[in-house]
């Protein structure tokens, strides 16, 4: 299969993913049965991790695992979903049923789907049942009532690159190691795809729906990231769009009392202003985000540490070192107590504090902290990770500065 075909499959899967994401948000508060078909374990995990990340700030997302001996969908959800309000259930385990000619578990699975359909009505939430294609091919025949009750089917094609790439390259999974909890993780979608998804969502829900907030936030993050990375085709236009979408997200998130999401959007808009050197515009947004997180999460939550770190970085950029240092120290203390002394976030706080001391020509203390950060990065991220390489370079430079 050639590269062009592989790319077309990836683009088709991206469109399917957007449709799934929009359907999930549209189904909040009501029973919606979605069937997602995927044959590759890593691909399935990547897709689930993506939509969990996209939805986590607004909705409760649960992973529900079928009992291989008694694979009842209703039983699994009732036992494993703690809070059903504003919740989304991802159901896994069907891919393991009926393997090695053990058909009994698969027969039970179809039976539970067929005969307990009506009992699912009490579950007022979107349910995504993940199945392999071999089960999908039998489902309409073996559980016709359940099949007729479905609200959507999302077919993800197997990507040839899954066989080519190193299995450890899990690049689709969105994380927060490179930059501390800034919620700007790289999007797998183009601006055109997300804009099309937004248009579809507006047509479906209307302009003032709180469900649009997530898409506005995604678009703001995407355009902000393109500006910061130098990938923007038209920098001024994309800058205007990033600010517009962030502000639209904040309005809806505030109106519908999505406080965690408001804090994230304020933080990300502040980060955009900071990258432009607009420090006076960035500071009040960082402070407001910090205040919301403290009120919502308490003073010792890692997200509060992230806000403290971001505010400290802003002050450091302005050479306000006396303002920055106590915030970096607070951030470091929270991360150590909440995440442990060897977490990558701790290393990043150490690295940032080292950079602050380097700016003040306190090279000995800076080298000590940079060395601690380097050891953690090497242990947790490996020698090839950019954070590890940056820390190693800082240690070398600080050692040279001490000798001069």
PDB file of N, CA, C and O in Angstrom, residues 22 35 55 93 138 145 175 180 192 239 242 253-254 256 308 311 321 343-344 389:
ATOM      1  N   UNK A  22     -18.280  15.026  18.171  1.00  0.00           N
ATOM      2  CA  UNK A  22     -19.480  15.854  18.127  1.00  0.00           C
ATOM      3  C   UNK A  22     -20.693  15.075  18.627  1.00  0.00           C
ATOM      4  O   UNK A  22     -21.520  15.587  19.386  1.00  0.00           O
ATOM      5  N   UNK A  35     -21.486   2.696  18.479  1.00  0.00           N
ATOM      6  CA  UNK A  35     -20.642   1.530  18.249  1.00  0.00           C
ATOM      7  C   UNK A  35     -19.415   1.989  17.484  1.00  0.00           C
ATOM      8  O   UNK A  35     -19.524   2.564  16.393  1.00  0.00           O
ATOM      9  N   UNK A  55     -12.531  15.875  26.306  1.00  0.00           N
ATOM     10  CA  UNK A  55     -13.779  16.028  27.044  1.00  0.00           C
ATOM     11  C   UNK A  55     -13.605  16.140  28.553  1.00  0.00           C
ATOM     12  O   UNK A  55     -14.546  16.496  29.260  1.00  0.00           O
ATOM     13  N   UNK A  93     -13.341  -4.480  26.166  1.00  0.00           N
ATOM     14  CA  UNK A  93     -13.317  -5.892  26.543  1.00  0.00           C
ATOM     15  C   UNK A  93     -13.965  -6.800  25.524  1.00  0.00           C
ATOM     16  O   UNK A  93     -13.707  -8.012  25.514  1.00  0.00           O
ATOM     17  N   UNK A 138     -21.231  -9.722  12.931  1.00  0.00           N
ATOM     18  CA  UNK A 138     -22.260 -10.624  13.453  1.00  0.00           C
ATOM     19  C   UNK A 138     -23.355  -9.894  14.234  1.00  0.00           C
ATOM     20  O   UNK A 138     -24.414 -10.471  14.509  1.00  0.00           O
ATOM     21  N   UNK A 145     -32.323  -6.456  17.871  1.00  0.00           N
ATOM     22  CA  UNK A 145     -33.013  -5.370  18.572  1.00  0.00           C
ATOM     23  C   UNK A 145     -32.025  -4.303  19.026  1.00  0.00           C
ATOM     24  O   UNK A 145     -32.265  -3.105  18.873  1.00  0.00           O
ATOM     25  N   UNK A 175      -0.251  14.234  25.992  1.00  0.00           N
ATOM     26  CA  UNK A 175       0.286  14.269  27.351  1.00  0.00           C
ATOM     27  C   UNK A 175       0.618  15.672  27.783  1.00  0.00           C
ATOM     28  O   UNK A 175       0.398  16.632  27.054  1.00  0.00           O
ATOM     29  N   UNK A 180       4.334  22.129  31.057  1.00  0.00           N
ATOM     30  CA  UNK A 180       3.535  21.761  32.217  1.00  0.00           C
ATOM     31  C   UNK A 180       2.089  22.179  32.057  1.00  0.00           C
ATOM     32  O   UNK A 180       1.763  23.359  32.088  1.00  0.00           O
ATOM     33  N   UNK A 192      -8.773  23.463   8.936  1.00  0.00           N
ATOM     34  CA  UNK A 192      -9.943  23.282   8.074  1.00  0.00           C
ATOM     35  C   UNK A 192     -10.877  22.209   8.624  1.00  0.00           C
ATOM     36  O   UNK A 192     -12.112  22.353   8.585  1.00  0.00           O
ATOM     37  N   UNK A 239      -3.631  34.764  14.420  1.00  0.00           N
ATOM     38  CA  UNK A 239      -3.594  35.368  15.750  1.00  0.00           C
ATOM     39  C   UNK A 239      -4.965  35.921  16.121  1.00  0.00           C
ATOM     40  O   UNK A 239      -5.449  35.726  17.249  1.00  0.00           O
ATOM     41  N   UNK A 242      -7.222  32.970  16.864  1.00  0.00           N
ATOM     42  CA  UNK A 242      -6.915  32.339  18.160  1.00  0.00           C
ATOM     43  C   UNK A 242      -7.554  33.126  19.296  1.00  0.00           C
ATOM     44  O   UNK A 242      -8.214  32.547  20.176  1.00  0.00           O
ATOM     45  N   UNK A 253     -18.069  29.028  28.453  1.00  0.00           N
ATOM     46  CA  UNK A 253     -17.667  28.281  29.647  1.00  0.00           C
ATOM     47  C   UNK A 253     -18.105  29.002  30.917  1.00  0.00           C
ATOM     48  O   UNK A 253     -18.519  28.364  31.893  1.00  0.00           O
ATOM     49  N   UNK A 254     -18.032  30.329  30.895  1.00  0.00           N
ATOM     50  CA  UNK A 254     -18.483  31.116  32.050  1.00  0.00           C
ATOM     51  C   UNK A 254     -19.995  31.030  32.197  1.00  0.00           C
ATOM     52  O   UNK A 254     -20.513  30.813  33.293  1.00  0.00           O
ATOM     53  N   UNK A 256     -22.043  28.734  31.229  1.00  0.00           N
ATOM     54  CA  UNK A 256     -22.514  27.408  31.611  1.00  0.00           C
ATOM     55  C   UNK A 256     -21.727  26.834  32.793  1.00  0.00           C
ATOM     56  O   UNK A 256     -21.767  25.638  33.061  1.00  0.00           O
ATOM     57  N   UNK A 308       0.950  28.558  39.018  1.00  0.00           N
ATOM     58  CA  UNK A 308       2.042  29.264  39.697  1.00  0.00           C
ATOM     59  C   UNK A 308       3.285  29.283  38.819  1.00  0.00           C
ATOM     60  O   UNK A 308       3.978  30.311  38.714  1.00  0.00           O
ATOM     61  N   UNK A 311       2.800  31.785  35.905  1.00  0.00           N
ATOM     62  CA  UNK A 311       2.893  33.173  36.361  1.00  0.00           C
ATOM     63  C   UNK A 311       4.343  33.534  36.676  1.00  0.00           C
ATOM     64  O   UNK A 311       4.812  34.638  36.354  1.00  0.00           O
ATOM     65  N   UNK A 321      12.449  39.063  39.172  1.00  0.00           N
ATOM     66  CA  UNK A 321      12.930  37.831  39.783  1.00  0.00           C
ATOM     67  C   UNK A 321      12.427  37.646  41.211  1.00  0.00           C
ATOM     68  O   UNK A 321      12.147  36.511  41.637  1.00  0.00           O
ATOM     69  N   UNK A 343       8.963  12.957  39.655  1.00  0.00           N
ATOM     70  CA  UNK A 343       8.024  13.145  38.549  1.00  0.00           C
ATOM     71  C   UNK A 343       8.593  14.158  37.549  1.00  0.00           C
ATOM     72  O   UNK A 343       9.279  15.101  37.938  1.00  0.00           O
ATOM     73  N   UNK A 344       8.340  13.977  36.241  1.00  0.00           N
ATOM     74  CA  UNK A 344       8.842  14.942  35.253  1.00  0.00           C
ATOM     75  C   UNK A 344       8.413  16.382  35.512  1.00  0.00           C
ATOM     76  O   UNK A 344       9.151  17.318  35.180  1.00  0.00           O
ATOM     77  N   UNK A 389      17.606  16.598  26.834  1.00  0.00           N
ATOM     78  CA  UNK A 389      18.693  17.240  26.091  1.00  0.00           C
ATOM     79  C   UNK A 389      18.843  18.709  26.493  1.00  0.00           C
ATOM     80  O   UNK A 389      19.976  19.210  26.610  1.00  0.00           O
TER      81      UNK A 389
END
